[in-house]
Each structure stands twice: as C-alpha cells, then as structure tokens.
PDB file of C-alpha atoms in Angstrom:
ATOM      1  CA  ASP A1450     -70.788-100.461  49.260  1.00 60.00           C
ATOM      2  CA  ALA A1451     -74.752-100.668  49.016  1.00 64.00           C
ATOM      3  CA  ILE A1452     -74.450-100.908  44.862  1.00 64.00           C
ATOM      4  CA  LEU A1453     -72.282-103.727  45.095  1.00 69.00           C
ATOM      5  CA  GLY A1454     -74.331-105.395  47.912  1.00 76.00           C
ATOM      6  CA  ILE A1455     -77.315-105.480  45.181  1.00 75.00           C
ATOM      7  CA  ALA A1456     -74.964-107.691  42.988  1.00 74.00           C
ATOM      8  CA  ALA A1457     -74.201-109.774  45.779  1.00 81.00           C
ATOM      9  CA  ASN A1458     -78.162-110.291  46.294  1.00 83.00           C
ATOM     10  CA  PHE A1459     -78.527-110.964  42.598  1.00 80.00           C
ATOM     11  CA  LYS A1460     -75.768-113.726  42.967  1.00 82.00           C
ATOM     12  CA  ALA A1461     -77.813-115.252  46.060  1.00 89.00           C
ATOM     13  CA  CYS A1462     -81.252-115.446  44.411  1.00 88.00           C
ATOM     14  CA  THR A1463     -82.701-118.558  43.033  1.00 90.00           C
ATOM     15  CA  ASN A1464     -84.926-117.320  40.509  1.00 89.00           C
ATOM     16  CA  PRO A1465     -84.148-118.914  37.166  1.00 85.00           C
ATOM     17  CA  ASN A1466     -85.557-116.030  35.304  1.00 80.00           C
ATOM     18  CA  LYS A1467     -83.241-113.218  36.734  1.00 79.00           C
ATOM     19  CA  VAL A1468     -81.197-110.781  35.016  1.00 71.00           C
ATOM     20  CA  ASN A1469     -78.793-108.513  36.538  1.00 68.00           C
ATOM     21  CA  VAL A1470     -79.591-104.944  35.877  1.00 66.00           C
ATOM     22  CA  CYS A1471     -77.792-103.507  38.539  1.00 67.00           C
ATOM     23  CA  VAL A1472     -74.080-103.180  37.950  1.00 60.00           C
ATOM     24  CA  GLY A1473     -72.902-101.500  34.574  1.00 64.00           C
ATOM     25  CA  ALA A1474     -74.232-103.941  32.061  1.00 71.00           C
ATOM     26  CA  TYR A1475     -76.644-106.698  31.934  1.00 76.00           C
ATOM     27  CA  ARG A1476     -75.248-110.421  32.538  1.00 76.00           C
ATOM     28  CA  THR A1477     -75.963-113.627  32.338  1.00 78.00           C
ATOM     29  CA  GLU A1478     -75.758-115.874  35.502  1.00 73.00           C
ATOM     30  CA  GLU A1479     -72.216-116.894  34.001  1.00 82.00           C
ATOM     31  CA  GLY A1480     -71.066-113.609  34.234  1.00 77.00           C
ATOM     32  CA  LYS A1481     -71.266-113.007  30.242  1.00 84.00           C
ATOM     33  CA  PRO A1482     -72.576-109.995  28.671  1.00 84.00           C
ATOM     34  CA  TYR A1483     -76.622-110.368  28.097  1.00 84.00           C
ATOM     35  CA  VAL A1484     -77.838-108.168  25.192  1.00 87.00           C
ATOM     36  CA  LEU A1485     -81.649-107.666  25.382  1.00 87.00           C
ATOM     37  CA  SER A1486     -83.400-108.781  22.400  1.00 91.00           C
ATOM     38  CA  THR A1487     -84.748-105.220  21.418  1.00 93.00           C
ATOM     39  CA  VAL A1488     -81.162-104.391  21.327  1.00 90.00           C
ATOM     40  CA  ARG A1489     -80.260-107.116  19.060  1.00 93.00           C
ATOM     41  CA  LYS A1490     -83.126-105.866  16.715  1.00 95.00           C
ATOM     42  CA  ALA A1491     -81.913-102.213  16.681  1.00 92.00           C
ATOM     43  CA  GLU A1492     -78.528-103.650  15.624  1.00 91.00           C
ATOM     44  CA  TYR A1493     -79.926-105.854  12.733  1.00 92.00           C
ATOM     45  CA  ARG A1494     -81.839-102.637  11.729  1.00 91.00           C
ATOM     46  CA  LEU A1495     -78.829-100.694  11.566  1.00 86.00           C
ATOM     47  CA  LEU A1496     -76.876-103.505   9.854  1.00 88.00           C
ATOM     48  CA  GLU A1497     -79.763-103.811   7.098  1.00 90.00           C
ATOM     49  CA  ASP A1498     -79.866 -99.797   6.246  1.00 85.00           C
ATOM     50  CA  ASN A1499     -76.095-100.235   5.217  1.00 81.00           C
ATOM     51  CA  GLU A1500     -75.223 -96.394   6.455  1.00 77.00           C
ATOM     52  CA  ILE A1501     -71.956 -95.120   5.943  1.00 77.00           C
ATOM     53  CA  LYS A1502     -70.123 -94.588   9.464  1.00 78.00           C
ATOM     54  CA  GLU A1503     -68.772 -91.330   9.782  1.00 84.00           C
ATOM     55  CA  TYR A1504     -67.507 -89.521  12.751  1.00 89.00           C
ATOM     56  CA  LEU A1505     -69.814 -87.774  14.687  1.00 90.00           C
ATOM     57  CA  PRO A1506     -69.712 -84.045  15.366  1.00 92.00           C
ATOM     58  CA  ILE A1507     -68.147 -83.158  18.808  1.00 91.00           C
ATOM     59  CA  GLU A1508     -71.342 -82.639  20.437  1.00 92.00           C
ATOM     60  CA  GLY A1509     -72.842 -85.899  19.158  1.00 93.00           C
ATOM     61  CA  ASP A1510     -75.903 -87.013  16.822  1.00 92.00           C
ATOM     62  CA  ARG A1511     -78.053 -84.070  16.269  1.00 91.00           C
ATOM     63  CA  ASP A1512     -81.140 -86.249  15.563  1.00 92.00           C
ATOM     64  CA  PHE A1513     -80.493 -88.392  18.505  1.00 92.00           C
ATOM     65  CA  ILE A1514     -80.202 -85.472  20.930  1.00 92.00           C
ATOM     66  CA  ASN A1515     -83.138 -83.852  19.798  1.00 90.00           C
ATOM     67  CA  CYS A1516     -85.191 -87.347  20.230  1.00 91.00           C
ATOM     68  CA  ALA A1517     -83.532 -87.792  23.712  1.00 91.00           C
ATOM     69  CA  MET A1518     -84.614 -84.024  25.010  1.00 90.00           C
ATOM     70  CA  LYS A1519     -88.018 -84.543  23.443  1.00 89.00           C
ATOM     71  CA  PHE A1520     -88.507 -87.918  24.983  1.00 91.00           C
ATOM     72  CA  ALA A1521     -87.045 -86.444  28.589  1.00 90.00           C
ATOM     73  CA  TYR A1522     -88.598 -82.802  28.616  1.00 90.00           C
ATOM     74  CA  GLY A1523     -91.846 -83.627  26.503  1.00 89.00           C
ATOM     75  CA  LYS A1524     -92.557 -82.901  22.592  1.00 86.00           C
ATOM     76  CA  ASP A1525     -94.157 -79.170  23.773  1.00 86.00           C
ATOM     77  CA  MET A1526     -90.909 -78.129  25.352  1.00 83.00           C
ATOM     78  CA  ASP A1527     -88.995 -75.316  23.222  1.00 82.00           C
ATOM     79  CA  ILE A1528     -85.655 -77.270  23.049  1.00 79.00           C
ATOM     80  CA  GLU A1529     -83.759 -74.776  20.794  1.00 79.00           C
ATOM     81  CA  GLU A1530     -84.886 -71.911  23.388  1.00 81.00           C
ATOM     82  CA  HIS A1531     -84.176 -73.474  26.802  1.00 80.00           C
ATOM     83  CA  ILE A1532     -82.394 -76.673  26.874  1.00 83.00           C
ATOM     84  CA  ALA A1533     -78.959 -77.446  25.521  1.00 87.00           C
ATOM     85  CA  ALA A1534     -77.806 -81.333  25.226  1.00 91.00           C
ATOM     86  CA  VAL A1535     -74.657 -83.068  24.382  1.00 93.00           C
ATOM     87  CA  GLN A1536     -74.213 -86.960  23.550  1.00 93.00           C
ATOM     88  CA  SER A1537     -71.923 -89.032  25.923  1.00 91.00           C
ATOM     89  CA  LEU A1538     -70.562 -92.526  25.654  1.00 85.00           C
ATOM     90  CA  SER A1539     -71.698 -93.486  29.114  1.00 83.00           C
ATOM     91  CA  GLY A1540     -73.536 -92.620  32.650  1.00 83.00           C
ATOM     92  CA  THR A1541     -69.852 -91.933  33.816  1.00 86.00           C
ATOM     93  CA  GLY A1542     -68.790 -89.841  30.700  1.00 89.00           C
ATOM     94  CA  ALA A1543     -72.106 -87.778  30.985  1.00 90.00           C
ATOM     95  CA  CYS A1544     -71.418 -87.150  34.836  1.00 89.00           C
ATOM     96  CA  PHE A1545     -67.916 -86.155  33.747  1.00 91.00           C
ATOM     97  CA  LEU A1546     -69.339 -83.750  31.115  1.00 91.00           C
ATOM     98  CA  GLY A1547     -71.783 -82.420  33.613  1.00 90.00           C
ATOM     99  CA  GLY A1548     -69.232 -81.841  36.327  1.00 89.00           C
ATOM    100  CA  SER A1549     -66.828 -80.196  33.891  1.00 91.00           C
ATOM    101  CA  PHE A1550     -69.586 -77.775  32.915  1.00 91.00           C
ATOM    102  CA  LEU A1551     -70.647 -76.737  36.396  1.00 90.00           C
ATOM    103  CA  ALA A1552     -66.949 -76.177  37.379  1.00 90.00           C
ATOM    104  CA  GLN A1553     -66.548 -73.855  34.521  1.00 93.00           C
ATOM    105  CA  PHE A1554     -69.574 -71.939  34.390  1.00 93.00           C
ATOM    106  CA  TRP A1555     -71.040 -72.206  38.235  1.00 91.00           C
ATOM    107  CA  PRO A1556     -68.087 -72.859  40.222  1.00 91.00           C
ATOM    108  CA  ASN A1557     -67.901 -72.853  44.286  1.00 92.00           C
ATOM    109  CA  HIS A1558     -71.516 -74.554  44.408  1.00 89.00           C
ATOM    110  CA  PRO A1559     -72.298 -77.882  45.817  1.00 87.00           C
ATOM    111  CA  ILE A1560     -72.940 -80.696  43.877  1.00 86.00           C
ATOM    112  CA  TYR A1561     -75.303 -83.248  45.301  1.00 86.00           C
ATOM    113  CA  VAL A1562     -75.068 -87.058  44.627  1.00 85.00           C
ATOM    114  CA  PRO A1563     -77.236 -89.814  45.814  1.00 83.00           C
ATOM    115  CA  ASP A1564     -76.529 -92.100  48.399  1.00 81.00           C
ATOM    116  CA  PRO A1565     -75.691 -95.093  47.410  1.00 78.00           C
ATOM    117  CA  THR A1566     -73.588 -93.875  44.257  1.00 80.00           C
ATOM    118  CA  TRP A1567     -70.576 -95.152  42.527  1.00 79.00           C
ATOM    119  CA  GLY A1568     -67.271 -94.406  44.232  1.00 79.00           C
ATOM    120  CA  ASN A1569     -65.842 -92.910  40.932  1.00 83.00           C
ATOM    121  CA  HIS A1570     -68.637 -90.319  40.830  1.00 83.00           C
ATOM    122  CA  ILE A1571     -67.461 -88.539  44.124  1.00 83.00           C
ATOM    123  CA  LYS A1572     -64.007 -88.316  42.228  1.00 84.00           C
ATOM    124  CA  ILE A1573     -65.644 -86.750  39.116  1.00 83.00           C
ATOM    125  CA  PHE A1574     -67.337 -84.016  41.233  1.00 80.00           C
TER     126      PHE A1574
END
C-alpha cells in the first residue's frame, strides 16, 4: 500500500522536527495524537464564547458551509444559484455522501479515484 509506505518512510526519518501528516491524524513520534497549536487556539476561542451546543441541521452548519464554499470557489462565485454543499464528519464521510449522491442521481457512470488511495474509498464507490 503506497500510502502506508509513506508512513513507513516517516518512521524511518531521523529529523527531530518531523510531524506525520499523512495517515488519518497527526501523530507524535510516540504515536500519540498531535494537536496543532492553531487547533488549540480555536478550541479555546470556542470555549471562551460559551456557546450553547445544539444539534446541527442534517445538512450541517450553514455559516460554516458558506465560508467553506467561498474558500473553495472564490468569494465572487454565486454559490446560491450554482453550488450545493453539505457538511460531513470526515474525508471518508464526505466520500460516502458524494458516492451516495452520484449513485442516486447519476447512476451507471464511472467514478475515478486516485492511485494510491485508501482501500475503503474503493468500497465506498
């Protein structure tokens, strides 16, 4: 598996400042989760805001989705008229949602995945 080969190369690397960013989650040399300082700062900001935690609508947080779409497609894109989006829990979750959508609304068409890719991505599609 080429992707797991990248992980093996990481383990073999002797650079003391290395950070594994290729397999699922960032990890320290000891294999423990590594949380980026920017993520910690965002967590503290969320805690300081003391927001009430409610369930999101089924499609996700609309403000987050709009910001993500503007980031991906540019602030001048008419996202209301041309693009639909939902929020997912993970990359695999996003692939599942996309695959389910394509299977229902665009059946019998090929779906191309990169090589290498994760083994579960093939099963999703």
